Each structure stands twice: as C-alpha cells, then as structure tokens.
Amino acid sequence: MVTTRLTEALGIEHPVIQGGMMWVGRAELAAAVSEAGGLGMITALTQPTPADLVAEIEKARALTDKPVGVNLTILPAIDPPPYDEYRRAILDAGVTIVETAGANPEPHMDMFTAHGVRVIHKCTSVRHALKAQSVGVTAVSIDGFECAGHPGEDDVPGLVLVPAAADRLTIPFTACGGFADGRGLAAALALGADGITMGSRFMCTQESPVAPTVKERIVAGTERDTNLIFRQLRNTARVAKNAVSDEVVEVLARGGDFADVRELVAGRHGRKVFEDGDLDAGIWTVGLVQGLIHDVPAAGEVVRRTVADAEQILRDRLAMFASPAAV
C-alpha cells in the first residue's frame, strides 16, 4: 500500500485518481474506482441539470461507501451552463471532494471551504498551480502536454513539469497526462508527485459508459493518433485523430477562425461518438497515453494492478542499489 500526502489529505487508500471526463465520468465508473481504493470522479456537466447531478451522486453512493468526488470544469462554451446552480447542487449533495478545472478556482473557494469541501485544481503550469495553492486548494493536478483535452499553451511535458512543480509547491499534487500503469505511478512518485490522475486509461474500462468501438479504437491506437486543435486560437485541445479533427486542423491552418469550425466541434457531436460509437461523428478527447493502453479491464483492476506494479517496480529498482551484504 502506497501512502502519500495525497492519500492522507483525501482519505483514500491509493494515490490514483480518475480525472473528470465529459460524457464519461458517471456513477458506475466513479464508484468502481473509489471502491478499489482510488478516487472516482463524477463529471458535473455530463448531467443535463443540477438535479440530475444530485441523482447521479446518490447512484454512486449506492454502489460504494468510499469517497467519490465531483469535477466542475468552467470553460468558454457556445451555450454556458448554470455553473452556480451546479456548485450549489454539489454542496447540497454533501460532496466533500471537488475537482475544479478551466477557470481560476478562487471565486468558489469561500463557499467550498465553508462546507468542508477539499478542492483539487487542475493546472497545466507551475505558475497556475502556485496561484491555486495561494487561494487555498487542498491539492492540484499537474497536467503535462501529453494529456487529453486542454494541455495549456506552454507545451511542457510531464517529465519536466512534474519535478518543476515538486520544487515549488508545498501542497500535495498529482501528475496527469501520459499515465496508464504502474510504471507511470512509480515514475511520478520518483519525480516528486504524490499520486497520479488518469483519464484515457479509465475511459477504456468495462464500467466506462463510452461505446465499445471507442474503446477498441483506443486499444488499437498509438501515441501518434491524436490531433492538436485550436492552436491558432490559443485554446489548444488534444483530441483523437479522425476525419473531423483533421478538418478542423486544416481549416484553422488556412487562416480560418472559430466561426468556421464551430459546428464541427459542437459538444453534441462528441457525445454522439461516445454514445453511438460513430468515431467520425465529432471530435472526442484522448491522450497520447493510448499508445500504452492494450486492454479493457474493470476499473478496479486498473487501480489495483497500477499500485501493485508500482510497488514492485520501486522495490526492484531499490534492490539494484542495495549493498551485497544487505542482499
């Protein structure tokens, strides 16, 4: 069992978090991760209304009595959701761990702190992590350039970003982006992180609500099968390489703007990919780490073998430096 500042701060057994993923972070997946000793995360905005979110939280609680968190991501949107109402629903449901992403978490902190909520904020740079630390979050997730979704605009990969964060942060943090197994957890701990957050790996599990064809594509995919879109708009996103994302890249490279790709990237199309399995129906997110994903196990199995493999790797590596007498 690997105990870190993160496990102690959040009251979980293993330093493994399932990151919030749009259309993916539902009760069954989150509960399976938490039941195995990690921290599962329900994605608030996947639910059509705040009332639906409360019902989803209750569904997870019926499946596990261990902590389950809720992700609240605030990003520019074609039709912005009622963020304040979702925040209130999270509090009314008695959730005690929230993952925030997108905008600065400071406007939420007074209310969350008053209700005993521990906040994990997703960051793509050390400077943003330091800002989150200064406003009182419990922990941060440091997302390297390898991650799915929005990796920021600095293009710093985890191998540099994680130890850079370790040098300057005083609160616990997880490494995110490029992690799929025990090798990644062992590396993250060695680099100074207190655990890992995985998205794509948990998207490709039995409890994940995405269509089987999506999981099959991830298993078949390589680390080269993603596209970076919106680079010219300074809102970079890493998504699966398909006909739609290829077109978005081409349109923007020719000098187009958001209005020219707005319909292509509408969220309802990405939802169709996950629900119907039409891989070219829209854009959908996946990380470079798909090149390390080769199966579709139960989510709990991912947690257990990730931790077990990390422990074995660390023991084996430490044994390499043991003196002959000690061996």
PDB file of C-alpha atoms in Angstrom, residues 18-309:
ATOM      1  CA  GLN A  18      -9.879   9.095 -12.105  1.00  0.00           C
ATOM      2  CA  GLY A  19      -9.993  12.520 -13.710  1.00  0.00           C
ATOM      3  CA  GLY A  20     -13.260  14.182 -14.673  1.00  0.00           C
ATOM      4  CA  MET A  21     -14.187  13.486 -18.308  1.00  0.00           C
ATOM      5  CA  MET A  22     -17.131  14.936 -20.199  1.00  0.00           C
ATOM      6  CA  TRP A  23     -19.744  12.263 -21.045  1.00  0.00           C
ATOM      7  CA  VAL A  24     -17.578   9.645 -19.286  1.00  0.00           C
ATOM      8  CA  GLY A  25     -17.480  10.482 -15.573  1.00  0.00           C
ATOM      9  CA  ARG A  26     -20.682   8.772 -14.470  1.00  0.00           C
ATOM     10  CA  ALA A  27     -21.647   6.971 -11.276  1.00  0.00           C
ATOM     11  CA  GLU A  28     -20.707   3.410 -12.258  1.00  0.00           C
ATOM     12  CA  LEU A  29     -17.173   4.302 -13.291  1.00  0.00           C
ATOM     13  CA  ALA A  30     -16.520   6.676 -10.407  1.00  0.00           C
ATOM     14  CA  ALA A  31     -17.867   4.211  -7.842  1.00  0.00           C
ATOM     15  CA  ALA A  32     -15.759   1.358  -9.242  1.00  0.00           C
ATOM     16  CA  VAL A  33     -12.566   3.417  -8.942  1.00  0.00           C
ATOM     17  CA  SER A  34     -13.403   4.539  -5.410  1.00  0.00           C
ATOM     18  CA  GLU A  35     -14.442   1.075  -4.281  1.00  0.00           C
ATOM     19  CA  ALA A  36     -10.995  -0.193  -5.357  1.00  0.00           C
ATOM     20  CA  GLY A  37      -9.317   2.404  -3.150  1.00  0.00           C
ATOM     21  CA  GLY A  38      -8.696   5.210  -5.621  1.00  0.00           C
ATOM     22  CA  LEU A  39     -10.792   8.340  -6.076  1.00  0.00           C
ATOM     23  CA  GLY A  40     -13.533   8.239  -8.683  1.00  0.00           C
ATOM     24  CA  MET A  41     -14.852  11.454 -10.149  1.00  0.00           C
ATOM     25  CA  ILE A  42     -18.355  12.255 -11.422  1.00  0.00           C
ATOM     26  CA  THR A  43     -18.349  14.954 -14.104  1.00  0.00           C
ATOM     27  CA  ALA A  44     -20.935  17.559 -13.132  1.00  0.00           C
ATOM     28  CA  LEU A  45     -21.656  18.952 -16.583  1.00  0.00           C
ATOM     29  CA  THR A  46     -22.256  15.497 -18.056  1.00  0.00           C
ATOM     30  CA  GLN A  47     -25.566  15.663 -16.212  1.00  0.00           C
ATOM     31  CA  PRO A  48     -28.187  17.788 -18.034  1.00  0.00           C
ATOM     32  CA  THR A  49     -29.377  19.577 -14.883  1.00  0.00           C
ATOM     33  CA  PRO A  50     -28.157  20.151 -11.313  1.00  0.00           C
ATOM     34  CA  ALA A  51     -30.965  17.866 -10.092  1.00  0.00           C
ATOM     35  CA  ASP A  52     -29.673  15.104 -12.357  1.00  0.00           C
ATOM     36  CA  LEU A  53     -26.218  15.593 -10.854  1.00  0.00           C
ATOM     37  CA  VAL A  54     -27.592  15.043  -7.346  1.00  0.00           C
ATOM     38  CA  ALA A  55     -29.289  11.844  -8.542  1.00  0.00           C
ATOM     39  CA  GLU A  56     -26.023  10.654 -10.105  1.00  0.00           C
ATOM     40  CA  ILE A  57     -24.154  11.274  -6.861  1.00  0.00           C
ATOM     41  CA  GLU A  58     -26.746   9.246  -4.975  1.00  0.00           C
ATOM     42  CA  LYS A  59     -26.401   6.446  -7.524  1.00  0.00           C
ATOM     43  CA  ALA A  60     -22.651   6.329  -6.860  1.00  0.00           C
ATOM     44  CA  ARG A  61     -23.229   6.249  -3.121  1.00  0.00           C
ATOM     45  CA  ALA A  62     -25.455   3.226  -3.552  1.00  0.00           C
ATOM     46  CA  LEU A  63     -22.502   1.460  -5.181  1.00  0.00           C
ATOM     47  CA  THR A  64     -19.762   2.404  -2.706  1.00  0.00           C
ATOM     48  CA  ASP A  65     -19.423   3.955   0.723  1.00  0.00           C
ATOM     49  CA  LYS A  66     -15.956   5.271  -0.091  1.00  0.00           C
ATOM     50  CA  PRO A  67     -15.240   8.896  -1.101  1.00  0.00           C
ATOM     51  CA  VAL A  68     -16.385   9.943  -4.585  1.00  0.00           C
ATOM     52  CA  GLY A  69     -15.524  13.368  -5.968  1.00  0.00           C
ATOM     53  CA  VAL A  70     -17.206  15.665  -8.469  1.00  0.00           C
ATOM     54  CA  ASN A  71     -15.488  17.512 -11.315  1.00  0.00           C
ATOM     55  CA  LEU A  72     -16.664  21.048 -12.112  1.00  0.00           C
ATOM     56  CA  THR A  73     -14.990  22.411 -15.228  1.00  0.00           C
ATOM     57  CA  ILE A  74     -15.608  26.025 -16.214  1.00  0.00           C
ATOM     58  CA  LEU A  75     -14.558  26.764 -19.783  1.00  0.00           C
ATOM     59  CA  PRO A  76     -15.739  29.029 -22.597  1.00  0.00           C
ATOM     60  CA  ALA A  77     -18.821  27.408 -24.118  1.00  0.00           C
ATOM     61  CA  ILE A  78     -21.198  28.064 -27.002  1.00  0.00           C
ATOM     62  CA  ASP A  79     -24.075  27.800 -24.512  1.00  0.00           C
ATOM     63  CA  PRO A  80     -22.686  28.263 -20.961  1.00  0.00           C
ATOM     64  CA  PRO A  81     -24.361  26.040 -18.332  1.00  0.00           C
ATOM     65  CA  PRO A  82     -25.624  27.434 -14.988  1.00  0.00           C
ATOM     66  CA  TYR A  83     -22.369  26.953 -13.101  1.00  0.00           C
ATOM     67  CA  ASP A  84     -23.618  28.447  -9.826  1.00  0.00           C
ATOM     68  CA  GLU A  85     -26.539  26.024  -9.750  1.00  0.00           C
ATOM     69  CA  TYR A  86     -24.222  23.048 -10.291  1.00  0.00           C
ATOM     70  CA  ARG A  87     -21.974  24.269  -7.493  1.00  0.00           C
ATOM     71  CA  ARG A  88     -24.956  24.539  -5.164  1.00  0.00           C
ATOM     72  CA  ALA A  89     -26.085  21.029  -6.145  1.00  0.00           C
ATOM     73  CA  ILE A  90     -22.624  19.683  -5.272  1.00  0.00           C
ATOM     74  CA  LEU A  91     -22.833  21.259  -1.825  1.00  0.00           C
ATOM     75  CA  ASP A  92     -26.438  20.210  -1.222  1.00  0.00           C
ATOM     76  CA  ALA A  93     -25.484  16.621  -2.054  1.00  0.00           C
ATOM     77  CA  GLY A  94     -22.822  16.665   0.679  1.00  0.00           C
ATOM     78  CA  VAL A  95     -19.861  16.061  -1.625  1.00  0.00           C
ATOM     79  CA  THR A  96     -16.561  16.640   0.203  1.00  0.00           C
ATOM     80  CA  ILE A  97     -14.040  16.459  -2.676  1.00  0.00           C
ATOM     81  CA  VAL A  98     -14.307  18.610  -5.810  1.00  0.00           C
ATOM     82  CA  GLU A  99     -12.001  18.767  -8.822  1.00  0.00           C
ATOM     83  CA  THR A 100     -12.073  22.205 -10.447  1.00  0.00           C
ATOM     84  CA  ALA A 101     -10.657  22.994 -13.877  1.00  0.00           C
ATOM     85  CA  GLY A 102     -10.636  25.693 -16.517  1.00  0.00           C
ATOM     86  CA  ALA A 103     -11.112  28.982 -14.686  1.00  0.00           C
ATOM     87  CA  ASN A 104      -9.412  30.217 -11.528  1.00  0.00           C
ATOM     88  CA  PRO A 105     -10.942  28.358  -8.522  1.00  0.00           C
ATOM     89  CA  GLU A 106     -10.766  31.414  -6.247  1.00  0.00           C
ATOM     90  CA  PRO A 107     -14.405  32.527  -6.742  1.00  0.00           C
ATOM     91  CA  HIS A 108     -15.535  29.106  -5.478  1.00  0.00           C
ATOM     92  CA  MET A 109     -13.198  28.727  -2.528  1.00  0.00           C
ATOM     93  CA  ASP A 110     -15.107  30.586   0.198  1.00  0.00           C
ATOM     94  CA  MET A 111     -18.250  28.557  -0.371  1.00  0.00           C
ATOM     95  CA  PHE A 112     -16.445  25.239  -0.745  1.00  0.00           C
ATOM     96  CA  THR A 113     -14.279  25.858   2.325  1.00  0.00           C
ATOM     97  CA  ALA A 114     -17.293  26.858   4.405  1.00  0.00           C
ATOM     98  CA  HIS A 115     -18.855  23.478   3.623  1.00  0.00           C
ATOM     99  CA  GLY A 116     -15.715  21.448   4.343  1.00  0.00           C
ATOM    100  CA  VAL A 117     -15.035  20.664   0.685  1.00  0.00           C
ATOM    101  CA  ARG A 118     -11.469  19.803  -0.309  1.00  0.00           C
ATOM    102  CA  VAL A 119     -10.611  21.195  -3.736  1.00  0.00           C
ATOM    103  CA  ILE A 120      -8.235  19.680  -6.283  1.00  0.00           C
ATOM    104  CA  HIS A 121      -7.497  22.151  -9.081  1.00  0.00           C
ATOM    105  CA  LYS A 122      -6.237  21.061 -12.498  1.00  0.00           C
ATOM    106  CA  CYS A 123      -3.273  23.100 -13.760  1.00  0.00           C
ATOM    107  CA  THR A 124      -1.065  22.988 -16.835  1.00  0.00           C
ATOM    108  CA  SER A 125       1.747  25.148 -15.467  1.00  0.00           C
ATOM    109  CA  VAL A 126       3.640  25.715 -12.245  1.00  0.00           C
ATOM    110  CA  ARG A 127       2.583  29.366 -12.100  1.00  0.00           C
ATOM    111  CA  HIS A 128      -1.093  28.417 -12.204  1.00  0.00           C
ATOM    112  CA  ALA A 129      -0.507  25.733  -9.576  1.00  0.00           C
ATOM    113  CA  LEU A 130       1.123  28.285  -7.280  1.00  0.00           C
ATOM    114  CA  LYS A 131      -1.860  30.593  -7.721  1.00  0.00           C
ATOM    115  CA  ALA A 132      -4.244  27.748  -6.852  1.00  0.00           C
ATOM    116  CA  GLN A 133      -2.137  26.942  -3.806  1.00  0.00           C
ATOM    117  CA  SER A 134      -2.290  30.580  -2.697  1.00  0.00           C
ATOM    118  CA  VAL A 135      -6.105  30.623  -2.737  1.00  0.00           C
ATOM    119  CA  GLY A 136      -6.350  27.573  -0.511  1.00  0.00           C
ATOM    120  CA  VAL A 137      -6.910  24.440  -2.584  1.00  0.00           C
ATOM    121  CA  THR A 138      -6.078  21.143  -0.896  1.00  0.00           C
ATOM    122  CA  ALA A 139      -4.170  19.725  -3.867  1.00  0.00           C
ATOM    123  CA  VAL A 140      -3.521  20.313  -7.540  1.00  0.00           C
ATOM    124  CA  SER A 141      -3.316  18.107 -10.606  1.00  0.00           C
ATOM    125  CA  ILE A 142      -0.364  18.971 -12.814  1.00  0.00           C
ATOM    126  CA  ASP A 143      -1.292  18.199 -16.421  1.00  0.00           C
ATOM    127  CA  GLY A 144       1.582  17.760 -18.835  1.00  0.00           C
ATOM    128  CA  PHE A 145       1.464  18.399 -22.580  1.00  0.00           C
ATOM    129  CA  GLU A 146       0.732  14.695 -23.122  1.00  0.00           C
ATOM    130  CA  CYS A 147      -2.750  14.954 -21.616  1.00  0.00           C
ATOM    131  CA  ALA A 148      -6.100  14.688 -23.370  1.00  0.00           C
ATOM    132  CA  GLY A 149      -8.285  17.767 -23.523  1.00  0.00           C
ATOM    133  CA  HIS A 150      -6.694  21.140 -22.814  1.00  0.00           C
ATOM    134  CA  PRO A 151      -2.924  20.956 -22.142  1.00  0.00           C
ATOM    135  CA  GLY A 152      -2.433  24.717 -21.953  1.00  0.00           C
ATOM    136  CA  GLU A 153      -0.218  26.766 -24.226  1.00  0.00           C
ATOM    137  CA  ASP A 154       3.246  26.191 -22.741  1.00  0.00           C
ATOM    138  CA  ASP A 155       3.812  22.737 -24.297  1.00  0.00           C
ATOM    139  CA  VAL A 156       5.791  21.452 -21.310  1.00  0.00           C
ATOM    140  CA  PRO A 157       5.732  17.631 -20.975  1.00  0.00           C
ATOM    141  CA  GLY A 158       5.357  15.871 -17.666  1.00  0.00           C
ATOM    142  CA  LEU A 159       8.957  14.758 -17.355  1.00  0.00           C
ATOM    143  CA  VAL A 160       9.907  18.411 -16.801  1.00  0.00           C
ATOM    144  CA  LEU A 161       6.650  19.825 -15.447  1.00  0.00           C
ATOM    145  CA  VAL A 162       6.246  17.357 -12.567  1.00  0.00           C
ATOM    146  CA  PRO A 163       9.657  17.876 -10.911  1.00  0.00           C
ATOM    147  CA  ALA A 164       9.383  21.615 -11.578  1.00  0.00           C
ATOM    148  CA  ALA A 165       6.121  21.588  -9.628  1.00  0.00           C
ATOM    149  CA  ALA A 166       7.682  19.480  -6.869  1.00  0.00           C
ATOM    150  CA  ASP A 167      10.417  22.072  -6.444  1.00  0.00           C
ATOM    151  CA  ARG A 168       7.944  24.882  -5.721  1.00  0.00           C
ATOM    152  CA  LEU A 169       4.686  23.526  -4.346  1.00  0.00           C
ATOM    153  CA  THR A 170       4.091  22.800  -0.676  1.00  0.00           C
ATOM    154  CA  ILE A 171       0.680  21.120  -1.084  1.00  0.00           C
ATOM    155  CA  PRO A 172       0.106  17.592  -2.447  1.00  0.00           C
ATOM    156  CA  PHE A 173      -0.219  17.183  -6.188  1.00  0.00           C
ATOM    157  CA  THR A 174      -0.871  14.510  -8.763  1.00  0.00           C
ATOM    158  CA  ALA A 175       0.827  14.072 -12.111  1.00  0.00           C
ATOM    159  CA  CYS A 176      -1.554  13.816 -15.059  1.00  0.00           C
ATOM    160  CA  GLY A 177      -1.073  13.199 -18.764  1.00  0.00           C
ATOM    161  CA  GLY A 178       0.634  10.082 -20.078  1.00  0.00           C
ATOM    162  CA  PHE A 179      -0.152   7.719 -17.187  1.00  0.00           C
ATOM    163  CA  ALA A 180      -1.654   4.273 -17.716  1.00  0.00           C
ATOM    164  CA  ASP A 181       0.040   1.781 -15.401  1.00  0.00           C
ATOM    165  CA  GLY A 182       2.374   1.107 -12.504  1.00  0.00           C
ATOM    166  CA  ARG A 183       5.402   2.336 -14.402  1.00  0.00           C
ATOM    167  CA  GLY A 184       3.813   5.760 -14.601  1.00  0.00           C
ATOM    168  CA  LEU A 185       2.875   5.826 -10.923  1.00  0.00           C
ATOM    169  CA  ALA A 186       6.380   4.780  -9.908  1.00  0.00           C
ATOM    170  CA  ALA A 187       7.866   7.468 -12.157  1.00  0.00           C
ATOM    171  CA  ALA A 188       5.501  10.144 -10.857  1.00  0.00           C
ATOM    172  CA  LEU A 189       6.393   9.340  -7.242  1.00  0.00           C
ATOM    173  CA  ALA A 190      10.100   9.405  -8.105  1.00  0.00           C
ATOM    174  CA  LEU A 191       9.678  12.819  -9.744  1.00  0.00           C
ATOM    175  CA  GLY A 192       8.083  14.242  -6.612  1.00  0.00           C
ATOM    176  CA  ALA A 193       4.338  13.846  -7.200  1.00  0.00           C
ATOM    177  CA  ASP A 194       2.032  12.419  -4.546  1.00  0.00           C
ATOM    178  CA  GLY A 195      -0.008  10.314  -6.965  1.00  0.00           C
ATOM    179  CA  ILE A 196      -1.416  10.228 -10.481  1.00  0.00           C
ATOM    180  CA  THR A 197      -4.611  11.243 -12.228  1.00  0.00           C
ATOM    181  CA  MET A 198      -5.653   9.121 -15.219  1.00  0.00           C
ATOM    182  CA  GLY A 199      -8.352   9.874 -17.767  1.00  0.00           C
ATOM    183  CA  SER A 200      -7.899   7.937 -21.001  1.00  0.00           C
ATOM    184  CA  ARG A 201      -6.924   4.765 -19.105  1.00  0.00           C
ATOM    185  CA  PHE A 202     -10.201   4.801 -17.163  1.00  0.00           C
ATOM    186  CA  MET A 203     -12.172   5.704 -20.278  1.00  0.00           C
ATOM    187  CA  CYS A 204     -11.063   2.344 -21.647  1.00  0.00           C
ATOM    188  CA  THR A 205     -12.503   0.153 -18.872  1.00  0.00           C
ATOM    189  CA  GLN A 206     -15.551  -2.073 -18.524  1.00  0.00           C
ATOM    190  CA  GLU A 207     -17.506   0.442 -16.410  1.00  0.00           C
ATOM    191  CA  SER A 208     -16.793   3.346 -18.743  1.00  0.00           C
ATOM    192  CA  PRO A 209     -20.055   4.384 -20.457  1.00  0.00           C
ATOM    193  CA  VAL A 210     -18.496   5.004 -23.877  1.00  0.00           C
ATOM    194  CA  ALA A 211     -19.335   2.784 -26.857  1.00  0.00           C
ATOM    195  CA  PRO A 212     -17.261  -0.389 -27.419  1.00  0.00           C
ATOM    196  CA  THR A 213     -15.941   0.952 -30.734  1.00  0.00           C
ATOM    197  CA  VAL A 214     -14.343   3.874 -28.890  1.00  0.00           C
ATOM    198  CA  LYS A 215     -12.584   1.513 -26.503  1.00  0.00           C
ATOM    199  CA  GLU A 216     -11.468  -0.658 -29.411  1.00  0.00           C
ATOM    200  CA  ARG A 217     -10.017   2.389 -31.170  1.00  0.00           C
ATOM    201  CA  ILE A 218      -8.085   3.376 -28.057  1.00  0.00           C
ATOM    202  CA  VAL A 219      -6.630  -0.125 -27.722  1.00  0.00           C
ATOM    203  CA  ALA A 220      -5.674  -0.117 -31.401  1.00  0.00           C
ATOM    204  CA  GLY A 221      -4.369   3.456 -31.315  1.00  0.00           C
ATOM    205  CA  THR A 222      -0.803   4.627 -30.935  1.00  0.00           C
ATOM    206  CA  GLU A 223       0.774   7.655 -29.338  1.00  0.00           C
ATOM    207  CA  ARG A 224       0.709   9.326 -32.764  1.00  0.00           C
ATOM    208  CA  ASP A 225      -3.058   9.094 -33.232  1.00  0.00           C
ATOM    209  CA  THR A 226      -4.128  12.437 -31.770  1.00  0.00           C
ATOM    210  CA  ASN A 227      -4.529  15.949 -33.152  1.00  0.00           C
ATOM    211  CA  LEU A 228      -3.899  19.299 -31.510  1.00  0.00           C
ATOM    212  CA  ILE A 229      -6.726  21.639 -32.479  1.00  0.00           C
ATOM    213  CA  PHE A 230      -7.358  25.332 -31.721  1.00  0.00           C
ATOM    214  CA  ARG A 231      -3.625  26.054 -31.627  1.00  0.00           C
ATOM    215  CA  GLN A 232      -4.105  29.282 -33.569  1.00  0.00           C
ATOM    216  CA  LEU A 233      -6.882  30.329 -31.173  1.00  0.00           C
ATOM    217  CA  ARG A 234      -4.672  29.871 -28.096  1.00  0.00           C
ATOM    218  CA  ASN A 235      -7.109  27.304 -26.727  1.00  0.00           C
ATOM    219  CA  THR A 236      -5.239  24.130 -27.622  1.00  0.00           C
ATOM    220  CA  ALA A 237      -7.042  20.809 -27.204  1.00  0.00           C
ATOM    221  CA  ARG A 238      -5.731  17.294 -27.741  1.00  0.00           C
ATOM    222  CA  VAL A 239      -8.329  15.066 -29.381  1.00  0.00           C
ATOM    223  CA  ALA A 240      -8.467  11.782 -31.260  1.00  0.00           C
ATOM    224  CA  LYS A 241      -7.251  11.895 -34.828  1.00  0.00           C
ATOM    225  CA  ASN A 242     -10.271  11.380 -37.102  1.00  0.00           C
ATOM    226  CA  ALA A 243     -11.888  12.949 -40.165  1.00  0.00           C
ATOM    227  CA  VAL A 244     -13.414  15.781 -38.137  1.00  0.00           C
ATOM    228  CA  SER A 245     -10.320  16.811 -36.188  1.00  0.00           C
ATOM    229  CA  ASP A 246      -8.248  16.585 -39.395  1.00  0.00           C
ATOM    230  CA  GLU A 247     -10.687  19.031 -40.991  1.00  0.00           C
ATOM    231  CA  VAL A 248     -10.543  21.403 -38.016  1.00  0.00           C
ATOM    232  CA  VAL A 249      -6.738  21.448 -38.153  1.00  0.00           C
ATOM    233  CA  GLU A 250      -6.829  22.118 -41.901  1.00  0.00           C
ATOM    234  CA  VAL A 251      -9.410  24.926 -41.700  1.00  0.00           C
ATOM    235  CA  LEU A 252      -7.567  26.782 -38.958  1.00  0.00           C
ATOM    236  CA  ALA A 253      -4.198  26.284 -40.668  1.00  0.00           C
ATOM    237  CA  ARG A 254      -5.658  28.054 -43.726  1.00  0.00           C
ATOM    238  CA  GLY A 255      -6.461  31.093 -41.595  1.00  0.00           C
ATOM    239  CA  GLY A 256      -9.978  30.199 -40.506  1.00  0.00           C
ATOM    240  CA  ASP A 257     -11.375  31.225 -37.135  1.00  0.00           C
ATOM    241  CA  PHE A 258     -13.685  29.635 -34.599  1.00  0.00           C
ATOM    242  CA  ALA A 259     -16.813  30.525 -36.548  1.00  0.00           C
ATOM    243  CA  ASP A 260     -15.532  28.357 -39.396  1.00  0.00           C
ATOM    244  CA  VAL A 261     -15.252  25.244 -37.211  1.00  0.00           C
ATOM    245  CA  ARG A 262     -17.946  25.930 -34.634  1.00  0.00           C
ATOM    246  CA  GLU A 263     -20.366  23.335 -35.936  1.00  0.00           C
ATOM    247  CA  LEU A 264     -17.642  20.727 -36.379  1.00  0.00           C
ATOM    248  CA  VAL A 265     -16.589  20.928 -32.739  1.00  0.00           C
ATOM    249  CA  ALA A 266     -20.032  21.250 -31.111  1.00  0.00           C
ATOM    250  CA  GLY A 267     -20.191  19.132 -27.977  1.00  0.00           C
ATOM    251  CA  ARG A 268     -23.314  17.266 -29.060  1.00  0.00           C
ATOM    252  CA  HIS A 269     -21.302  15.608 -31.836  1.00  0.00           C
ATOM    253  CA  GLY A 270     -18.655  14.373 -29.413  1.00  0.00           C
ATOM    254  CA  ARG A 271     -21.390  12.968 -27.226  1.00  0.00           C
ATOM    255  CA  LYS A 272     -22.689  11.052 -30.244  1.00  0.00           C
ATOM    256  CA  VAL A 273     -19.264   9.450 -30.668  1.00  0.00           C
ATOM    257  CA  PHE A 274     -19.287   8.147 -27.115  1.00  0.00           C
ATOM    258  CA  GLU A 275     -22.923   7.066 -27.078  1.00  0.00           C
ATOM    259  CA  ASP A 276     -23.367   5.674 -30.604  1.00  0.00           C
ATOM    260  CA  GLY A 277     -19.815   4.629 -31.430  1.00  0.00           C
ATOM    261  CA  ASP A 278     -19.563   6.604 -34.682  1.00  0.00           C
ATOM    262  CA  LEU A 279     -15.894   7.540 -34.472  1.00  0.00           C
ATOM    263  CA  ASP A 280     -16.180  10.283 -37.094  1.00  0.00           C
ATOM    264  CA  ALA A 281     -19.351  11.902 -35.760  1.00  0.00           C
ATOM    265  CA  GLY A 282     -17.395  14.649 -33.993  1.00  0.00           C
ATOM    266  CA  ILE A 283     -14.276  15.423 -32.011  1.00  0.00           C
ATOM    267  CA  TRP A 284     -13.529  13.361 -28.908  1.00  0.00           C
ATOM    268  CA  THR A 285     -10.707  13.542 -26.434  1.00  0.00           C
ATOM    269  CA  VAL A 286      -7.978  11.007 -25.788  1.00  0.00           C
ATOM    270  CA  GLY A 287      -4.358  11.383 -24.740  1.00  0.00           C
ATOM    271  CA  LEU A 288      -1.023  10.260 -26.119  1.00  0.00           C
ATOM    272  CA  VAL A 289      -1.204   7.537 -23.485  1.00  0.00           C
ATOM    273  CA  GLN A 290      -3.485   5.482 -25.710  1.00  0.00           C
ATOM    274  CA  GLY A 291      -0.260   4.064 -27.096  1.00  0.00           C
ATOM    275  CA  LEU A 292       0.188   2.323 -23.708  1.00  0.00           C
ATOM    276  CA  ILE A 293      -3.376   1.016 -23.386  1.00  0.00           C
ATOM    277  CA  HIS A 294      -3.810  -2.540 -24.648  1.00  0.00           C
ATOM    278  CA  ASP A 295      -6.906  -3.924 -22.900  1.00  0.00           C
ATOM    279  CA  VAL A 296     -10.348  -3.121 -21.452  1.00  0.00           C
ATOM    280  CA  PRO A 297     -10.237  -4.319 -17.842  1.00  0.00           C
ATOM    281  CA  ALA A 298     -12.510  -3.492 -14.927  1.00  0.00           C
ATOM    282  CA  ALA A 299     -11.765  -0.061 -13.463  1.00  0.00           C
ATOM    283  CA  GLY A 300     -10.978  -1.579 -10.082  1.00  0.00           C
ATOM    284  CA  GLU A 301      -8.438  -3.869 -11.705  1.00  0.00           C
ATOM    285  CA  VAL A 302      -6.711  -0.819 -13.210  1.00  0.00           C
ATOM    286  CA  VAL A 303      -6.363   0.707  -9.740  1.00  0.00           C
ATOM    287  CA  ARG A 304      -5.147  -2.479  -8.072  1.00  0.00           C
ATOM    288  CA  ARG A 305      -2.598  -3.515 -10.676  1.00  0.00           C
ATOM    289  CA  THR A 306      -1.304   0.040 -11.112  1.00  0.00           C
ATOM    290  CA  VAL A 307      -0.486   0.248  -7.419  1.00  0.00           C
ATOM    291  CA  ALA A 308       0.831  -3.317  -7.196  1.00  0.00           C
ATOM    292  CA  ASP A 309       3.059  -2.891 -10.246  1.00  0.00           C
TER     293      ASP A 309
END
